[in-house]
Amino acid sequence: MGILDYVKRGLIEVWEDVYDEKLDDKAAPDLGDVLSGVEEPVYANPREFFNRTYLTRSMKELIEDIAEVLKGGYGGAVYPLTSFFGGGKTHTLIALYHAFRDHTALKDVNPQLAAKVAEAEKPLIVVMDGSRASLVPHPKRPYIVDGLTIKTIWSMLAYRLGAYDEIKHLDDENEPAPDVDLIEKILSLAATSRPVLILMDEIVHYVFNMSKSQGLKDYGDKVILFLDYLTRAVEETPRTVLVVSLPVEYKKGGPLKEEKQFKGYAAKISKAIHRETTKIVTPVQ
């Protein structure tokens, strides 16, 4: 007897979206679309999302660890999410976004985990999707808002944290990346009022794109330096967490493996972040 026979006999209940043909060609969810509310409900709606998501041990431990940091249990923390395409990196970022934005949706599927999230003060969540200029602009595709023209990734982070004035003098591809002290000052200003959770996706794509673009290679190199400085600053700032997706794989006793398309770039960014990493997370093992 095949699975269709079990379905026809009512022995297996199938979600209606399984039959939705427009989802057939969808390779992966998009964090930027979830943020803007245009993603499919199975990803954008927190209750629909958690009802369909199997929380792996790594994902549950990550949520618990982040809740502890945001509660003020110890200093800041950096968590790289590592896997090749299809390994659950973006899915995990979406889970974090929904869980810490509204823990009541998580409560339906895991009350104990939701209770731990609820113990932490609701954080300021900054989503930085490198595939969207509206979330991570660059000098040739600036983000224009409130009379400002934001050109760099570091200035966008400062703007989202409410501290653009602290960094506006460096908002240009020809200026140096902000140093650790300045980034720490910006993070601390934000974390004084409430915890900060930074979710960063597609950052390797972003750097790769800058490095391959005419006139932006130097800026791409500065972005890698900025990520190094950012991780150091996060580690020194209480109630602050940075989660970054990286298309790499770590094997015990073996070399770092990169997705072929981003060979060299993924390794550089991974090395910059790994220096101050709290814990490397593989969503699905």
mmCIF file of C-alpha atoms in Angstrom:
data_model
loop_
_atom_site.group_PDB
_atom_site.id
_atom_site.type_symbol
_atom_site.label_atom_id
_atom_site.label_comp_id
_atom_site.label_asym_id
_atom_site.label_seq_id
_atom_site.Cartn_x
_atom_site.Cartn_y
_atom_site.Cartn_z
ATOM 1 C CA MET A 1 0.000 0.000 0.000
ATOM 2 C CA GLY A 2 1.440 3.388 -1.046
ATOM 3 C CA ILE A 3 1.224 6.712 0.757
ATOM 4 C CA LEU A 4 -1.578 7.915 -1.546
ATOM 5 C CA ASP A 5 -3.701 4.987 -0.426
ATOM 6 C CA TYR A 6 -3.207 6.025 3.202
ATOM 7 C CA VAL A 7 -4.217 9.587 2.296
ATOM 8 C CA LYS A 8 -7.343 8.457 0.408
ATOM 9 C CA ARG A 9 -8.392 6.249 3.328
ATOM 10 C CA GLY A 10 -7.988 9.157 5.743
ATOM 11 C CA LEU A 11 -5.196 7.460 7.693
ATOM 12 C CA ILE A 12 -2.797 10.327 6.912
ATOM 13 C CA GLU A 13 -3.807 13.988 7.100
ATOM 14 C CA VAL A 14 -2.039 16.229 4.569
ATOM 15 C CA TRP A 15 -1.607 20.003 4.870
ATOM 16 C CA GLU A 16 -3.586 21.868 2.189
ATOM 17 C CA ASP A 17 -0.473 23.764 1.048
ATOM 18 C CA VAL A 18 1.058 20.453 -0.074
ATOM 19 C CA TYR A 19 -1.389 20.652 -2.975
ATOM 20 C CA ASP A 20 -0.583 24.321 -3.711
ATOM 21 C CA GLU A 21 1.151 24.282 -7.108
ATOM 22 C CA LYS A 22 2.632 27.765 -6.714
ATOM 23 C CA LEU A 23 4.869 26.389 -3.961
ATOM 24 C CA ASP A 24 6.249 23.590 -6.147
ATOM 25 C CA ASP A 25 9.095 25.687 -7.551
ATOM 26 C CA LYS A 26 9.932 27.475 -4.304
ATOM 27 C CA ALA A 27 13.434 26.340 -3.401
ATOM 28 C CA ALA A 28 13.740 28.168 -0.078
ATOM 29 C CA PRO A 29 12.046 30.849 2.048
ATOM 30 C CA ASP A 30 13.229 34.448 1.911
ATOM 31 C CA LEU A 31 13.970 36.329 5.125
ATOM 32 C CA GLY A 32 13.462 39.705 3.444
ATOM 33 C CA ASP A 33 10.022 38.647 2.205
ATOM 34 C CA VAL A 34 9.053 37.440 5.681
ATOM 35 C CA LEU A 35 10.015 40.833 7.091
ATOM 36 C CA SER A 36 7.966 42.705 4.469
ATOM 37 C CA GLY A 37 5.015 40.333 4.834
ATOM 38 C CA VAL A 38 4.900 39.194 1.195
ATOM 39 C CA GLU A 39 6.292 35.689 1.773
ATOM 40 C CA GLU A 40 3.930 32.703 1.638
ATOM 41 C CA PRO A 41 1.830 32.311 4.831
ATOM 42 C CA VAL A 42 3.566 29.024 5.699
ATOM 43 C CA TYR A 43 6.670 31.150 6.323
ATOM 44 C CA ALA A 44 5.320 34.645 7.053
ATOM 45 C CA ASN A 45 2.607 33.700 9.540
ATOM 46 C CA PRO A 46 4.339 32.688 12.789
ATOM 47 C CA ARG A 47 1.699 30.147 13.826
ATOM 48 C CA GLU A 48 1.582 28.542 10.391
ATOM 49 C CA PHE A 49 5.377 28.515 10.362
ATOM 50 C CA PHE A 50 5.840 26.806 13.729
ATOM 51 C CA ASN A 51 3.051 24.319 13.025
ATOM 52 C CA ARG A 52 5.039 23.126 10.014
ATOM 53 C CA THR A 53 8.554 23.421 11.405
ATOM 54 C CA TYR A 54 10.412 20.611 13.110
ATOM 55 C CA LEU A 55 12.662 22.293 15.644
ATOM 56 C CA THR A 56 15.906 20.322 15.667
ATOM 57 C CA ARG A 57 17.985 20.026 18.817
ATOM 58 C CA SER A 58 20.418 22.620 17.411
ATOM 59 C CA MET A 59 17.598 25.071 16.727
ATOM 60 C CA LYS A 60 16.070 24.647 20.199
ATOM 61 C CA GLU A 61 19.444 25.030 21.908
ATOM 62 C CA LEU A 62 20.125 28.162 19.864
ATOM 63 C CA ILE A 63 16.811 29.732 20.898
ATOM 64 C CA GLU A 64 17.528 28.882 24.538
ATOM 65 C CA ASP A 65 21.061 30.300 24.365
ATOM 66 C CA ILE A 66 19.912 33.529 22.744
ATOM 67 C CA ALA A 67 17.133 33.967 25.305
ATOM 68 C CA GLU A 68 19.721 33.650 28.083
ATOM 69 C CA VAL A 69 21.981 36.292 26.502
ATOM 70 C CA LEU A 70 19.119 38.716 25.869
ATOM 71 C CA LYS A 71 18.004 38.243 29.471
ATOM 72 C CA GLY A 72 21.381 39.548 30.538
ATOM 73 C CA GLY A 73 22.832 36.285 31.797
ATOM 74 C CA TYR A 74 26.244 37.141 30.362
ATOM 75 C CA GLY A 75 27.918 39.235 27.651
ATOM 76 C CA GLY A 76 27.053 39.418 23.989
ATOM 77 C CA ALA A 77 27.160 36.387 21.690
ATOM 78 C CA VAL A 78 27.871 35.543 18.038
ATOM 79 C CA TYR A 79 26.387 32.476 16.341
ATOM 80 C CA PRO A 80 27.334 31.510 12.768
ATOM 81 C CA LEU A 81 24.779 29.228 11.090
ATOM 82 C CA THR A 82 26.743 26.888 8.836
ATOM 83 C CA SER A 83 25.560 24.576 6.057
ATOM 84 C CA PHE A 84 25.379 24.422 2.291
ATOM 85 C CA PHE A 85 22.225 25.414 0.365
ATOM 86 C CA GLY A 86 19.148 23.696 1.771
ATOM 87 C CA GLY A 87 20.679 23.097 5.203
ATOM 88 C CA GLY A 88 18.173 25.202 7.147
ATOM 89 C CA LYS A 89 20.091 28.451 7.688
ATOM 90 C CA THR A 90 17.415 30.886 6.511
ATOM 91 C CA HIS A 91 14.689 28.696 8.024
ATOM 92 C CA THR A 92 16.450 29.000 11.386
ATOM 93 C CA LEU A 93 16.740 32.781 11.044
ATOM 94 C CA ILE A 94 12.997 32.955 10.338
ATOM 95 C CA ALA A 95 12.359 30.800 13.413
ATOM 96 C CA LEU A 96 14.392 33.235 15.524
ATOM 97 C CA TYR A 97 12.593 36.228 14.029
ATOM 98 C CA HIS A 98 9.162 34.791 14.820
ATOM 99 C CA ALA A 99 10.114 33.376 18.238
ATOM 100 C CA PHE A 100 11.580 36.608 19.617
ATOM 101 C CA ARG A 101 9.074 38.878 17.929
ATOM 102 C CA ASP A 102 6.066 37.031 19.376
ATOM 103 C CA HIS A 103 6.744 34.015 21.592
ATOM 104 C CA THR A 104 3.038 33.153 21.810
ATOM 105 C CA ALA A 105 3.196 31.512 18.363
ATOM 106 C CA LEU A 106 6.008 29.265 19.595
ATOM 107 C CA LYS A 107 3.972 28.421 22.695
ATOM 108 C CA ASP A 108 1.528 26.361 20.623
ATOM 109 C CA VAL A 109 4.217 23.819 19.685
ATOM 110 C CA ASN A 110 6.762 24.106 22.512
ATOM 111 C CA PRO A 111 5.471 25.773 25.712
ATOM 112 C CA GLN A 112 8.722 25.183 27.628
ATOM 113 C CA LEU A 113 10.840 26.859 24.964
ATOM 114 C CA ALA A 114 8.360 29.727 24.642
ATOM 115 C CA ALA A 115 8.529 30.264 28.418
ATOM 116 C CA LYS A 116 12.310 30.656 28.238
ATOM 117 C CA VAL A 117 11.935 33.215 25.435
ATOM 118 C CA ALA A 118 9.325 35.066 27.474
ATOM 119 C CA GLU A 119 11.806 35.446 30.344
ATOM 120 C CA ALA A 120 13.950 37.693 28.136
ATOM 121 C CA GLU A 121 12.887 41.254 27.432
ATOM 122 C CA LYS A 122 11.513 41.630 23.914
ATOM 123 C CA PRO A 123 14.523 42.619 21.764
ATOM 124 C CA LEU A 124 15.019 45.126 19.007
ATOM 125 C CA ILE A 125 15.358 42.801 16.006
ATOM 126 C CA VAL A 126 17.518 44.061 13.139
ATOM 127 C CA VAL A 127 17.176 41.996 9.949
ATOM 128 C CA MET A 128 20.030 42.397 7.449
ATOM 129 C CA ASP A 129 19.419 40.439 4.248
ATOM 130 C CA GLY A 130 22.346 40.975 1.885
ATOM 131 C CA SER A 131 20.226 40.163 -1.161
ATOM 132 C CA ARG A 132 18.047 43.256 -0.555
ATOM 133 C CA ALA A 133 19.335 46.806 -0.995
ATOM 134 C CA SER A 134 16.403 47.936 1.154
ATOM 135 C CA LEU A 135 17.884 45.971 4.074
ATOM 136 C CA VAL A 136 21.605 46.121 3.271
ATOM 137 C CA PRO A 137 22.310 48.965 0.822
ATOM 138 C CA HIS A 138 25.577 49.625 -0.980
ATOM 139 C CA PRO A 139 27.135 52.756 -2.492
ATOM 140 C CA LYS A 140 25.484 52.282 -5.897
ATOM 141 C CA ARG A 141 22.111 51.270 -4.425
ATOM 142 C CA PRO A 142 21.688 53.494 -1.355
ATOM 143 C CA TYR A 143 18.685 53.385 0.929
ATOM 144 C CA ILE A 144 16.850 56.695 1.076
ATOM 145 C CA VAL A 145 14.740 57.339 4.177
ATOM 146 C CA ASP A 146 13.928 60.231 6.518
ATOM 147 C CA GLY A 147 15.938 62.629 4.337
ATOM 148 C CA LEU A 148 19.006 60.379 4.607
ATOM 149 C CA THR A 149 20.906 58.567 1.858
ATOM 150 C CA ILE A 150 22.433 55.484 3.486
ATOM 151 C CA LYS A 151 25.229 53.939 1.422
ATOM 152 C CA THR A 152 27.005 51.350 3.571
ATOM 153 C CA ILE A 153 26.183 48.244 5.590
ATOM 154 C CA TRP A 154 27.600 49.747 8.776
ATOM 155 C CA SER A 155 25.547 52.899 8.433
ATOM 156 C CA MET A 156 22.397 50.850 7.820
ATOM 157 C CA LEU A 157 23.001 48.909 11.020
ATOM 158 C CA ALA A 158 23.522 52.161 12.920
ATOM 159 C CA TYR A 159 20.314 53.579 11.432
ATOM 160 C CA ARG A 160 18.310 50.515 12.473
ATOM 161 C CA LEU A 161 19.751 50.867 15.960
ATOM 162 C CA GLY A 162 18.775 54.536 16.106
ATOM 163 C CA ALA A 163 22.349 55.797 16.070
ATOM 164 C CA TYR A 164 23.015 56.926 12.497
ATOM 165 C CA ASP A 165 24.424 60.275 13.643
ATOM 166 C CA GLU A 166 27.283 58.449 15.367
ATOM 167 C CA ILE A 167 28.511 56.989 12.080
ATOM 168 C CA LYS A 168 27.288 59.256 9.290
ATOM 169 C CA HIS A 169 30.800 60.661 8.774
ATOM 170 C CA LEU A 170 31.853 57.163 7.604
ATOM 171 C CA ASP A 171 28.868 56.562 5.332
ATOM 172 C CA ASP A 172 30.848 56.375 2.101
ATOM 173 C CA GLU A 173 32.723 53.628 0.257
ATOM 174 C CA ASN A 174 35.889 55.722 0.395
ATOM 175 C CA GLU A 175 35.823 55.993 4.179
ATOM 176 C CA PRO A 176 37.241 53.305 6.483
ATOM 177 C CA ALA A 177 34.996 50.784 8.204
ATOM 178 C CA PRO A 178 34.071 51.886 11.745
ATOM 179 C CA ASP A 179 36.397 50.503 14.418
ATOM 180 C CA VAL A 180 35.449 48.203 17.294
ATOM 181 C CA ASP A 181 35.082 51.029 19.816
ATOM 182 C CA LEU A 182 32.644 52.971 17.643
ATOM 183 C CA ILE A 183 30.536 49.907 16.838
ATOM 184 C CA GLU A 184 30.476 48.941 20.511
ATOM 185 C CA LYS A 185 29.316 52.455 21.391
ATOM 186 C CA ILE A 186 26.444 52.194 18.892
ATOM 187 C CA LEU A 187 25.416 48.742 20.135
ATOM 188 C CA SER A 188 25.603 49.865 23.756
ATOM 189 C CA LEU A 189 23.385 52.877 23.099
ATOM 190 C CA ALA A 190 20.717 50.590 21.664
ATOM 191 C CA ALA A 191 21.103 47.832 24.284
ATOM 192 C CA THR A 192 20.635 50.327 27.113
ATOM 193 C CA SER A 193 16.897 50.521 26.434
ATOM 194 C CA ARG A 194 16.320 46.889 25.354
ATOM 195 C CA PRO A 195 18.231 43.831 24.094
ATOM 196 C CA VAL A 196 19.430 43.683 20.489
ATOM 197 C CA LEU A 197 19.136 40.708 18.122
ATOM 198 C CA ILE A 198 20.836 41.060 14.718
ATOM 199 C CA LEU A 199 19.867 38.480 12.089
ATOM 200 C CA MET A 200 22.185 38.535 9.071
ATOM 201 C CA ASP A 201 21.498 36.480 5.929
ATOM 202 C CA GLU A 202 23.138 36.282 2.486
ATOM 203 C CA ILE A 203 26.142 38.312 3.642
ATOM 204 C CA VAL A 204 28.549 36.163 1.604
ATOM 205 C CA HIS A 205 26.443 36.871 -1.496
ATOM 206 C CA TYR A 206 26.638 40.575 -0.666
ATOM 207 C CA VAL A 207 30.438 40.637 -0.347
ATOM 208 C CA PHE A 208 30.848 38.471 -3.448
ATOM 209 C CA ASN A 209 28.664 40.881 -5.424
ATOM 210 C CA MET A 210 30.616 43.930 -4.226
ATOM 211 C CA SER A 211 33.972 42.286 -4.975
ATOM 212 C CA LYS A 212 32.870 41.458 -8.530
ATOM 213 C CA SER A 213 31.459 44.931 -9.223
ATOM 214 C CA GLN A 214 33.423 47.709 -10.877
ATOM 215 C CA GLY A 215 34.564 50.263 -8.338
ATOM 216 C CA LEU A 216 33.266 48.373 -5.297
ATOM 217 C CA LYS A 217 35.964 45.766 -4.668
ATOM 218 C CA ASP A 218 37.670 47.888 -2.012
ATOM 219 C CA TYR A 219 34.323 48.440 -0.334
ATOM 220 C CA GLY A 220 33.742 44.668 -0.354
ATOM 221 C CA ASP A 221 37.049 44.172 1.461
ATOM 222 C CA LYS A 222 36.023 46.795 4.023
ATOM 223 C CA VAL A 223 32.772 44.917 4.638
ATOM 224 C CA ILE A 224 34.777 41.824 5.656
ATOM 225 C CA LEU A 225 36.800 43.990 8.046
ATOM 226 C CA PHE A 226 33.563 45.476 9.387
ATOM 227 C CA LEU A 227 32.225 41.979 10.116
ATOM 228 C CA ASP A 228 35.391 41.216 12.064
ATOM 229 C CA TYR A 229 34.998 44.419 14.097
ATOM 230 C CA LEU A 230 31.258 43.843 14.541
ATOM 231 C CA THR A 231 31.722 40.378 16.035
ATOM 232 C CA ARG A 232 34.292 41.733 18.492
ATOM 233 C CA ALA A 233 31.975 44.569 19.492
ATOM 234 C CA VAL A 234 28.982 42.238 19.937
ATOM 235 C CA GLU A 235 30.990 39.973 22.246
ATOM 236 C CA GLU A 236 31.758 43.001 24.445
ATOM 237 C CA THR A 237 28.171 44.293 24.584
ATOM 238 C CA PRO A 238 25.745 42.683 27.083
ATOM 239 C CA ARG A 239 22.258 41.672 25.904
ATOM 240 C CA THR A 240 23.378 41.705 22.271
ATOM 241 C CA VAL A 241 23.329 38.791 19.807
ATOM 242 C CA LEU A 242 24.511 38.432 16.205
ATOM 243 C CA VAL A 243 23.392 35.423 14.136
ATOM 244 C CA VAL A 244 24.978 35.078 10.665
ATOM 245 C CA SER A 245 24.262 32.500 7.959
ATOM 246 C CA LEU A 246 27.355 31.165 6.156
ATOM 247 C CA PRO A 247 27.413 28.732 3.177
ATOM 248 C CA VAL A 248 30.216 26.630 4.674
ATOM 249 C CA GLU A 249 30.588 23.290 6.409
ATOM 250 C CA TYR A 250 32.833 22.455 9.343
ATOM 251 C CA LYS A 251 33.957 18.870 9.790
ATOM 252 C CA LYS A 252 35.875 17.746 12.860
ATOM 253 C CA GLY A 253 39.498 17.229 11.949
ATOM 254 C CA GLY A 254 38.925 18.351 8.374
ATOM 255 C CA PRO A 255 39.290 21.579 6.374
ATOM 256 C CA LEU A 256 36.548 24.169 6.006
ATOM 257 C CA LYS A 257 34.350 23.411 2.988
ATOM 258 C CA GLU A 258 32.788 26.210 0.931
ATOM 259 C CA GLU A 259 30.053 26.330 -1.696
ATOM 260 C CA LYS A 260 31.948 26.409 -4.995
ATOM 261 C CA GLN A 261 30.356 29.636 -6.206
ATOM 262 C CA PHE A 262 31.696 31.567 -3.218
ATOM 263 C CA LYS A 263 35.018 29.805 -2.754
ATOM 264 C CA GLY A 264 37.484 32.103 -1.037
ATOM 265 C CA TYR A 265 34.885 34.689 -0.042
ATOM 266 C CA ALA A 266 32.972 32.401 2.305
ATOM 267 C CA ALA A 267 36.233 31.346 3.959
ATOM 268 C CA LYS A 268 37.353 34.952 4.525
ATOM 269 C CA ILE A 269 34.053 35.940 6.100
ATOM 270 C CA SER A 270 33.906 32.757 8.152
ATOM 271 C CA LYS A 271 37.412 33.413 9.460
ATOM 272 C CA ALA A 272 36.544 37.007 10.370
ATOM 273 C CA ILE A 273 33.459 35.932 12.326
ATOM 274 C CA HIS A 274 34.947 32.767 13.775
ATOM 275 C CA ARG A 275 37.572 34.735 15.722
ATOM 276 C CA GLU A 276 34.920 35.884 18.175
ATOM 277 C CA THR A 277 32.381 33.111 17.754
ATOM 278 C CA THR A 278 30.415 31.961 20.785
ATOM 279 C CA LYS A 279 29.145 28.767 19.173
ATOM 280 C CA ILE A 280 28.984 27.412 15.619
ATOM 281 C CA VAL A 281 25.493 26.126 14.860
ATOM 282 C CA THR A 282 24.550 23.566 12.205
ATOM 283 C CA PRO A 283 20.730 23.708 12.012
ATOM 284 C CA VAL A 284 20.236 20.157 10.721
ATOM 285 C CA GLN A 285 22.664 17.352 11.528
#
